């Protein structure tokens, strides 16, 4: 038991240390094999390019948006993904289920939007049990965006994007998709007001044009059929303890202690508690 506890502590502290050295982008995609494309309820790649983006006007209201920004500010010292010139940054709001704790109403709206989109996009067959893979706050300034036209959210089933920026807060930065015939379709007209949302098959190719002026804020939630993740990055591990578990420095001791005591049986716990008993004669 004690050795097992030591192994867990070692895993947690090593993961917390190593994860700070990992670039989130390098963890973002699973192997591009045919088996990985559709073996977890995801849409086959060619079919995804034919699918339509679902528009959801005013999914979030002003209170919802304020709650998301407040959480973003609270987590501003968290590990982020930042591009080479700092014109784009991503904060992982789902770490430690902070998003669920601070923004439960927003979380439920996103879930319902994803469920409705899954029905619309995937037809009337067997329903998928969707869980939150990641919830990300994206901030882009001049020249920031997502330039890779072949980008798609591999391994996820449905992605929901919500505009957070007020009207006129930025120029450029249009969300675009690559259609089945190779043409590029812009969706800016349906993503023009704060709270407007889009839901789409995650395997549909999409990108974001460079921001020209101002700041572009978007909330992005990916849903998959793996376990709900709270590990503070875009996880590729569908089950079990994440190999790149992120633990804040001020939480590491508490997390490690909880894991250690969770491994002890009743006799071991009694022995440990006896160490704190003045009558035991132990120091």
mmCIF file of C-alpha atoms in Angstrom:
data_model
loop_
_atom_site.group_PDB
_atom_site.id
_atom_site.type_symbol
_atom_site.label_atom_id
_atom_site.label_comp_id
_atom_site.label_asym_id
_atom_site.label_seq_id
_atom_site.Cartn_x
_atom_site.Cartn_y
_atom_site.Cartn_z
ATOM 1 C CA UNK A 1 0.000 0.000 0.000
ATOM 2 C CA UNK A 2 2.746 2.417 1.003
ATOM 3 C CA UNK A 3 4.702 1.620 -2.164
ATOM 4 C CA UNK A 4 1.556 2.152 -4.262
ATOM 5 C CA UNK A 5 1.053 5.508 -2.576
ATOM 6 C CA UNK A 6 4.630 6.451 -3.319
ATOM 7 C CA UNK A 7 4.121 5.502 -6.982
ATOM 8 C CA UNK A 8 1.036 7.709 -7.255
ATOM 9 C CA UNK A 9 2.844 10.640 -5.641
ATOM 10 C CA UNK A 10 5.738 10.185 -8.037
ATOM 11 C CA UNK A 11 3.369 10.071 -11.029
ATOM 12 C CA UNK A 12 1.528 13.200 -9.961
ATOM 13 C CA UNK A 13 4.596 15.303 -9.326
ATOM 14 C CA UNK A 14 6.378 14.140 -12.465
ATOM 15 C CA UNK A 15 3.267 14.766 -14.561
ATOM 16 C CA UNK A 16 2.811 18.209 -13.057
ATOM 17 C CA UNK A 17 6.416 19.084 -13.840
ATOM 18 C CA UNK A 18 6.668 17.566 -17.303
ATOM 19 C CA UNK A 19 3.290 18.927 -18.447
ATOM 20 C CA UNK A 20 4.537 22.480 -18.052
ATOM 21 C CA UNK A 21 7.104 21.750 -20.736
ATOM 22 C CA UNK A 22 4.585 20.415 -23.238
ATOM 23 C CA UNK A 23 3.139 22.505 -26.020
ATOM 24 C CA UNK A 24 -0.621 22.030 -26.141
ATOM 25 C CA UNK A 25 -0.619 22.108 -29.916
ATOM 26 C CA UNK A 26 1.648 19.087 -30.043
ATOM 27 C CA UNK A 27 -0.898 17.163 -27.983
ATOM 28 C CA UNK A 28 -3.910 18.261 -29.988
ATOM 29 C CA UNK A 29 -4.311 15.458 -32.519
ATOM 30 C CA UNK A 30 -4.571 11.699 -32.466
ATOM 31 C CA UNK A 31 -2.949 9.528 -35.152
ATOM 32 C CA UNK A 32 -4.574 10.162 -38.526
ATOM 33 C CA UNK A 33 -5.598 6.593 -39.255
ATOM 34 C CA UNK A 34 -8.912 5.470 -40.679
ATOM 35 C CA UNK A 35 -9.591 3.515 -37.497
ATOM 36 C CA UNK A 36 -9.111 6.601 -35.328
ATOM 37 C CA UNK A 37 -11.292 8.725 -37.599
ATOM 38 C CA UNK A 38 -14.590 6.965 -36.960
ATOM 39 C CA UNK A 39 -14.075 4.320 -34.259
ATOM 40 C CA UNK A 40 -15.314 6.530 -31.419
ATOM 41 C CA UNK A 41 -18.569 7.843 -32.839
ATOM 42 C CA UNK A 42 -16.919 10.560 -34.908
ATOM 43 C CA UNK A 43 -18.033 11.422 -38.421
ATOM 44 C CA UNK A 44 -16.166 9.916 -41.364
ATOM 45 C CA UNK A 45 -13.910 12.612 -42.810
ATOM 46 C CA UNK A 46 -15.511 12.892 -46.275
ATOM 47 C CA UNK A 47 -19.006 13.012 -44.798
ATOM 48 C CA UNK A 48 -17.926 15.721 -42.368
ATOM 49 C CA UNK A 49 -16.901 17.989 -45.243
ATOM 50 C CA UNK A 50 -20.422 17.640 -46.678
ATOM 51 C CA UNK A 51 -22.099 18.465 -43.363
ATOM 52 C CA UNK A 52 -23.552 21.895 -42.629
ATOM 53 C CA UNK A 53 -22.636 24.227 -39.788
ATOM 54 C CA UNK A 54 -25.545 24.669 -37.366
ATOM 55 C CA UNK A 55 -26.260 28.282 -36.369
ATOM 56 C CA UNK A 56 -27.573 29.026 -32.866
ATOM 57 C CA UNK A 57 -28.368 32.747 -32.410
ATOM 58 C CA UNK A 58 -28.034 34.149 -28.886
ATOM 59 C CA UNK A 59 -27.102 30.878 -27.199
ATOM 60 C CA UNK A 60 -25.530 32.830 -24.329
ATOM 61 C CA UNK A 61 -26.830 36.019 -22.732
ATOM 62 C CA UNK A 62 -24.877 38.886 -21.235
ATOM 63 C CA UNK A 63 -24.768 37.292 -17.762
ATOM 64 C CA UNK A 64 -23.404 34.076 -19.235
ATOM 65 C CA UNK A 65 -20.702 35.939 -21.118
ATOM 66 C CA UNK A 66 -19.774 37.934 -18.011
ATOM 67 C CA UNK A 67 -19.419 34.664 -16.073
ATOM 68 C CA UNK A 68 -17.085 33.224 -18.715
ATOM 69 C CA UNK A 69 -14.916 36.343 -18.717
ATOM 70 C CA UNK A 70 -14.814 36.319 -14.905
ATOM 71 C CA UNK A 71 -13.592 32.717 -14.954
ATOM 72 C CA UNK A 72 -11.030 33.607 -17.609
ATOM 73 C CA UNK A 73 -9.705 36.366 -15.366
ATOM 74 C CA UNK A 74 -9.632 34.017 -12.369
ATOM 75 C CA UNK A 75 -7.627 31.482 -14.383
ATOM 76 C CA UNK A 76 -5.354 34.040 -16.045
ATOM 77 C CA UNK A 77 -2.307 32.611 -14.262
ATOM 78 C CA UNK A 78 -3.061 29.091 -15.521
ATOM 79 C CA UNK A 79 -0.933 27.341 -18.117
ATOM 80 C CA UNK A 80 -1.998 28.563 -21.581
ATOM 81 C CA UNK A 81 -1.234 27.714 -25.150
ATOM 82 C CA UNK A 82 0.260 30.799 -26.851
ATOM 83 C CA UNK A 83 1.421 31.031 -30.460
ATOM 84 C CA UNK A 84 4.861 32.228 -31.513
ATOM 85 C CA UNK A 85 4.057 35.972 -31.573
ATOM 86 C CA UNK A 86 1.474 35.921 -28.747
ATOM 87 C CA UNK A 87 -1.303 37.056 -31.093
ATOM 88 C CA UNK A 88 -3.392 34.004 -30.134
ATOM 89 C CA UNK A 89 -3.815 32.410 -26.722
ATOM 90 C CA UNK A 90 -5.966 29.644 -25.265
ATOM 91 C CA UNK A 91 -6.984 29.235 -21.617
ATOM 92 C CA UNK A 92 -8.305 25.791 -20.625
ATOM 93 C CA UNK A 93 -11.357 26.596 -18.520
ATOM 94 C CA UNK A 94 -12.248 22.969 -17.792
ATOM 95 C CA UNK A 95 -9.170 22.309 -15.640
ATOM 96 C CA UNK A 96 -10.273 20.844 -12.325
ATOM 97 C CA UNK A 97 -13.884 21.284 -13.501
ATOM 98 C CA UNK A 98 -13.580 25.009 -12.815
ATOM 99 C CA UNK A 99 -15.921 25.680 -15.724
ATOM 100 C CA UNK A 100 -18.603 23.419 -14.279
ATOM 101 C CA UNK A 101 -18.256 24.982 -10.830
ATOM 102 C CA UNK A 102 -18.179 28.626 -11.900
ATOM 103 C CA UNK A 103 -20.380 28.530 -15.008
ATOM 104 C CA UNK A 104 -22.930 25.716 -14.545
ATOM 105 C CA UNK A 105 -25.657 27.454 -16.555
ATOM 106 C CA UNK A 106 -23.288 28.051 -19.469
ATOM 107 C CA UNK A 107 -22.086 24.463 -19.319
ATOM 108 C CA UNK A 108 -25.654 23.168 -19.567
ATOM 109 C CA UNK A 109 -26.443 25.433 -22.524
ATOM 110 C CA UNK A 110 -23.377 24.168 -24.334
ATOM 111 C CA UNK A 111 -24.304 20.562 -23.584
ATOM 112 C CA UNK A 112 -27.836 20.974 -24.889
ATOM 113 C CA UNK A 113 -26.527 22.703 -28.019
ATOM 114 C CA UNK A 114 -24.127 19.814 -28.635
ATOM 115 C CA UNK A 115 -26.861 17.201 -28.143
ATOM 116 C CA UNK A 116 -29.145 19.005 -30.597
ATOM 117 C CA UNK A 117 -26.321 19.356 -33.112
ATOM 118 C CA UNK A 118 -25.433 15.677 -32.811
ATOM 119 C CA UNK A 119 -29.014 14.766 -33.692
ATOM 120 C CA UNK A 120 -29.085 17.170 -36.638
ATOM 121 C CA UNK A 121 -25.671 16.195 -37.994
ATOM 122 C CA UNK A 122 -25.602 12.467 -37.404
ATOM 123 C CA UNK A 123 -29.216 11.525 -38.168
ATOM 124 C CA UNK A 124 -31.652 9.366 -36.266
ATOM 125 C CA UNK A 125 -29.411 6.395 -35.538
ATOM 126 C CA UNK A 126 -28.020 5.370 -32.163
ATOM 127 C CA UNK A 127 -27.386 8.404 -30.017
ATOM 128 C CA UNK A 128 -23.877 9.099 -28.745
ATOM 129 C CA UNK A 129 -23.269 9.822 -25.079
ATOM 130 C CA UNK A 130 -21.382 13.094 -25.341
ATOM 131 C CA UNK A 131 -19.048 14.422 -22.671
ATOM 132 C CA UNK A 132 -16.907 17.540 -22.440
ATOM 133 C CA UNK A 133 -13.452 16.938 -23.866
ATOM 134 C CA UNK A 134 -12.282 20.526 -23.380
ATOM 135 C CA UNK A 135 -13.603 24.052 -22.863
ATOM 136 C CA UNK A 136 -11.301 26.767 -24.152
ATOM 137 C CA UNK A 137 -11.287 30.551 -24.041
ATOM 138 C CA UNK A 138 -9.646 31.805 -27.242
ATOM 139 C CA UNK A 139 -8.218 35.317 -27.446
ATOM 140 C CA UNK A 140 -6.781 36.685 -30.692
ATOM 141 C CA UNK A 141 -5.345 40.096 -31.456
ATOM 142 C CA UNK A 142 -3.848 41.538 -34.643
ATOM 143 C CA UNK A 143 -2.626 38.743 -36.945
ATOM 144 C CA UNK A 144 -3.967 36.098 -34.584
ATOM 145 C CA UNK A 145 -6.286 33.362 -35.776
ATOM 146 C CA UNK A 146 -6.170 29.776 -36.939
ATOM 147 C CA UNK A 147 -4.450 29.788 -40.323
ATOM 148 C CA UNK A 148 -4.271 26.036 -41.030
ATOM 149 C CA UNK A 149 -7.025 25.391 -43.587
ATOM 150 C CA UNK A 150 -6.811 21.629 -43.124
ATOM 151 C CA UNK A 151 -7.329 21.853 -39.371
ATOM 152 C CA UNK A 152 -10.101 19.813 -37.776
ATOM 153 C CA UNK A 153 -10.819 18.622 -34.244
ATOM 154 C CA UNK A 154 -9.722 15.029 -34.610
ATOM 155 C CA UNK A 155 -11.262 12.584 -32.168
ATOM 156 C CA UNK A 156 -14.202 14.812 -31.197
ATOM 157 C CA UNK A 157 -17.829 14.426 -32.295
ATOM 158 C CA UNK A 158 -19.277 17.940 -32.086
ATOM 159 C CA UNK A 159 -17.604 21.313 -31.578
ATOM 160 C CA UNK A 160 -19.499 24.386 -30.341
ATOM 161 C CA UNK A 161 -18.067 27.888 -30.815
ATOM 162 C CA UNK A 162 -19.622 30.931 -29.116
ATOM 163 C CA UNK A 163 -18.737 34.534 -29.863
ATOM 164 C CA UNK A 164 -18.000 36.521 -26.712
ATOM 165 C CA UNK A 165 -16.729 39.805 -28.186
ATOM 166 C CA UNK A 166 -19.165 42.720 -28.562
ATOM 167 C CA UNK A 167 -20.147 43.869 -32.018
ATOM 168 C CA UNK A 168 -17.432 46.049 -33.515
ATOM 169 C CA UNK A 169 -14.781 44.788 -31.061
ATOM 170 C CA UNK A 170 -12.599 43.428 -33.849
ATOM 171 C CA UNK A 171 -12.273 43.269 -37.618
ATOM 172 C CA UNK A 172 -11.141 40.277 -39.645
ATOM 173 C CA UNK A 173 -11.073 37.024 -37.712
ATOM 174 C CA UNK A 174 -13.842 35.353 -39.731
ATOM 175 C CA UNK A 175 -14.604 31.693 -38.993
ATOM 176 C CA UNK A 176 -14.435 29.701 -42.232
ATOM 177 C CA UNK A 177 -14.951 26.101 -43.305
ATOM 178 C CA UNK A 178 -13.596 24.104 -46.231
ATOM 179 C CA UNK A 179 -16.469 22.462 -48.062
ATOM 180 C CA UNK A 180 -16.557 19.087 -49.838
ATOM 181 C CA UNK A 181 -15.776 20.685 -53.212
ATOM 182 C CA UNK A 182 -12.749 22.496 -51.775
ATOM 183 C CA UNK A 183 -14.420 25.902 -51.649
ATOM 184 C CA UNK A 184 -14.083 28.076 -48.557
ATOM 185 C CA UNK A 185 -17.236 29.320 -46.845
ATOM 186 C CA UNK A 186 -17.294 32.247 -44.413
ATOM 187 C CA UNK A 187 -19.690 32.276 -41.464
ATOM 188 C CA UNK A 188 -19.173 35.790 -40.155
ATOM 189 C CA UNK A 189 -22.731 36.950 -40.835
ATOM 190 C CA UNK A 190 -24.084 34.277 -38.499
ATOM 191 C CA UNK A 191 -21.470 34.913 -35.839
ATOM 192 C CA UNK A 192 -21.858 38.673 -35.551
ATOM 193 C CA UNK A 193 -23.304 39.279 -32.084
ATOM 194 C CA UNK A 194 -22.092 38.313 -28.625
ATOM 195 C CA UNK A 195 -23.700 35.035 -27.601
ATOM 196 C CA UNK A 196 -24.153 33.764 -31.163
ATOM 197 C CA UNK A 197 -22.979 30.174 -31.539
ATOM 198 C CA UNK A 198 -22.122 27.622 -34.195
ATOM 199 C CA UNK A 199 -22.079 23.850 -33.817
ATOM 200 C CA UNK A 200 -20.465 21.565 -36.372
ATOM 201 C CA UNK A 201 -19.097 18.089 -36.928
ATOM 202 C CA UNK A 202 -15.658 18.213 -35.352
ATOM 203 C CA UNK A 203 -14.031 16.522 -38.357
ATOM 204 C CA UNK A 204 -15.153 19.305 -40.693
ATOM 205 C CA UNK A 205 -12.127 21.364 -41.715
ATOM 206 C CA UNK A 206 -12.230 24.898 -40.335
ATOM 207 C CA UNK A 207 -9.968 27.871 -39.788
ATOM 208 C CA UNK A 208 -10.038 31.487 -38.633
ATOM 209 C CA UNK A 209 -8.834 34.379 -40.786
ATOM 210 C CA UNK A 210 -6.286 36.722 -39.191
ATOM 211 C CA UNK A 211 -7.658 39.404 -36.903
ATOM 212 C CA UNK A 212 -6.993 42.834 -38.385
ATOM 213 C CA UNK A 213 -7.879 45.110 -35.461
ATOM 214 C CA UNK A 214 -9.165 44.709 -31.921
ATOM 215 C CA UNK A 215 -9.565 41.581 -29.786
ATOM 216 C CA UNK A 216 -11.525 38.474 -30.736
ATOM 217 C CA UNK A 217 -12.812 36.310 -27.869
ATOM 218 C CA UNK A 218 -14.493 32.983 -28.547
ATOM 219 C CA UNK A 219 -15.537 30.141 -26.258
ATOM 220 C CA UNK A 220 -14.835 26.716 -27.792
ATOM 221 C CA UNK A 221 -16.170 23.429 -26.412
ATOM 222 C CA UNK A 222 -15.373 20.036 -27.898
ATOM 223 C CA UNK A 223 -17.525 16.993 -27.149
ATOM 224 C CA UNK A 224 -16.485 13.369 -27.557
ATOM 225 C CA UNK A 225 -17.460 9.876 -26.372
ATOM 226 C CA UNK A 226 -14.507 9.467 -24.020
ATOM 227 C CA UNK A 227 -14.586 10.316 -20.337
ATOM 228 C CA UNK A 228 -15.154 13.954 -19.420
ATOM 229 C CA UNK A 229 -11.716 15.494 -18.966
ATOM 230 C CA UNK A 230 -10.578 18.007 -16.337
ATOM 231 C CA UNK A 231 -6.837 17.856 -16.977
ATOM 232 C CA UNK A 232 -6.328 21.393 -18.244
ATOM 233 C CA UNK A 233 -5.315 20.820 -21.853
ATOM 234 C CA UNK A 234 -6.863 19.269 -24.969
ATOM 235 C CA UNK A 235 -6.559 15.679 -23.861
ATOM 236 C CA UNK A 236 -6.052 12.730 -26.225
ATOM 237 C CA UNK A 237 -6.448 10.063 -23.533
ATOM 238 C CA UNK A 238 -10.018 8.785 -23.603
ATOM 239 C CA UNK A 239 -10.021 6.840 -20.340
ATOM 240 C CA UNK A 240 -8.257 6.871 -16.992
ATOM 241 C CA UNK A 241 -5.826 9.258 -15.347
ATOM 242 C CA UNK A 242 -4.336 11.642 -17.866
ATOM 243 C CA UNK A 243 -0.622 11.111 -18.494
ATOM 244 C CA UNK A 244 -0.163 14.888 -18.678
ATOM 245 C CA UNK A 245 -2.248 15.790 -15.650
ATOM 246 C CA UNK A 246 -1.825 19.463 -14.801
ATOM 247 C CA UNK A 247 -1.633 20.415 -11.134
ATOM 248 C CA UNK A 248 -1.131 23.974 -9.932
ATOM 249 C CA UNK A 249 1.834 24.414 -7.647
ATOM 250 C CA UNK A 250 -0.405 25.609 -4.796
ATOM 251 C CA UNK A 251 -2.617 22.506 -5.171
ATOM 252 C CA UNK A 252 0.020 19.820 -5.674
ATOM 253 C CA UNK A 253 0.415 18.877 -2.009
ATOM 254 C CA UNK A 254 -3.343 18.609 -1.386
ATOM 255 C CA UNK A 255 -3.924 16.551 -4.547
ATOM 256 C CA UNK A 256 -1.052 14.194 -3.777
ATOM 257 C CA UNK A 257 -2.178 13.772 -0.157
ATOM 258 C CA UNK A 258 -5.758 12.978 -1.214
ATOM 259 C CA UNK A 259 -4.536 10.363 -3.706
ATOM 260 C CA UNK A 260 -2.226 8.803 -1.121
ATOM 261 C CA UNK A 261 -4.916 8.396 1.545
ATOM 262 C CA UNK A 262 -7.408 7.094 -1.026
ATOM 263 C CA UNK A 263 -5.109 4.073 -1.486
ATOM 264 C CA UNK A 264 -4.965 3.141 2.204
ATOM 265 C CA UNK A 265 -7.234 0.453 3.641
ATOM 266 C CA UNK A 266 -8.940 0.751 7.046
ATOM 267 C CA UNK A 267 -6.080 -0.832 9.023
ATOM 268 C CA UNK A 268 -3.486 1.378 7.379
ATOM 269 C CA UNK A 269 -5.598 4.485 8.001
ATOM 270 C CA UNK A 270 -5.980 3.563 11.667
ATOM 271 C CA UNK A 271 -2.219 3.131 11.960
ATOM 272 C CA UNK A 272 -1.614 6.534 10.370
ATOM 273 C CA UNK A 273 -4.178 8.247 12.601
ATOM 274 C CA UNK A 274 -2.577 6.686 15.663
ATOM 275 C CA UNK A 275 0.554 8.698 14.905
ATOM 276 C CA UNK A 276 -1.410 11.843 15.722
ATOM 277 C CA UNK A 277 -2.834 10.392 18.946
ATOM 278 C CA UNK A 278 -0.998 11.809 21.985
ATOM 279 C CA UNK A 279 -1.812 8.688 24.004
ATOM 280 C CA UNK A 280 0.007 6.431 21.559
ATOM 281 C CA UNK A 281 3.444 7.494 22.759
ATOM 282 C CA UNK A 282 4.572 8.026 19.161
ATOM 283 C CA UNK A 283 6.455 11.099 18.037
#
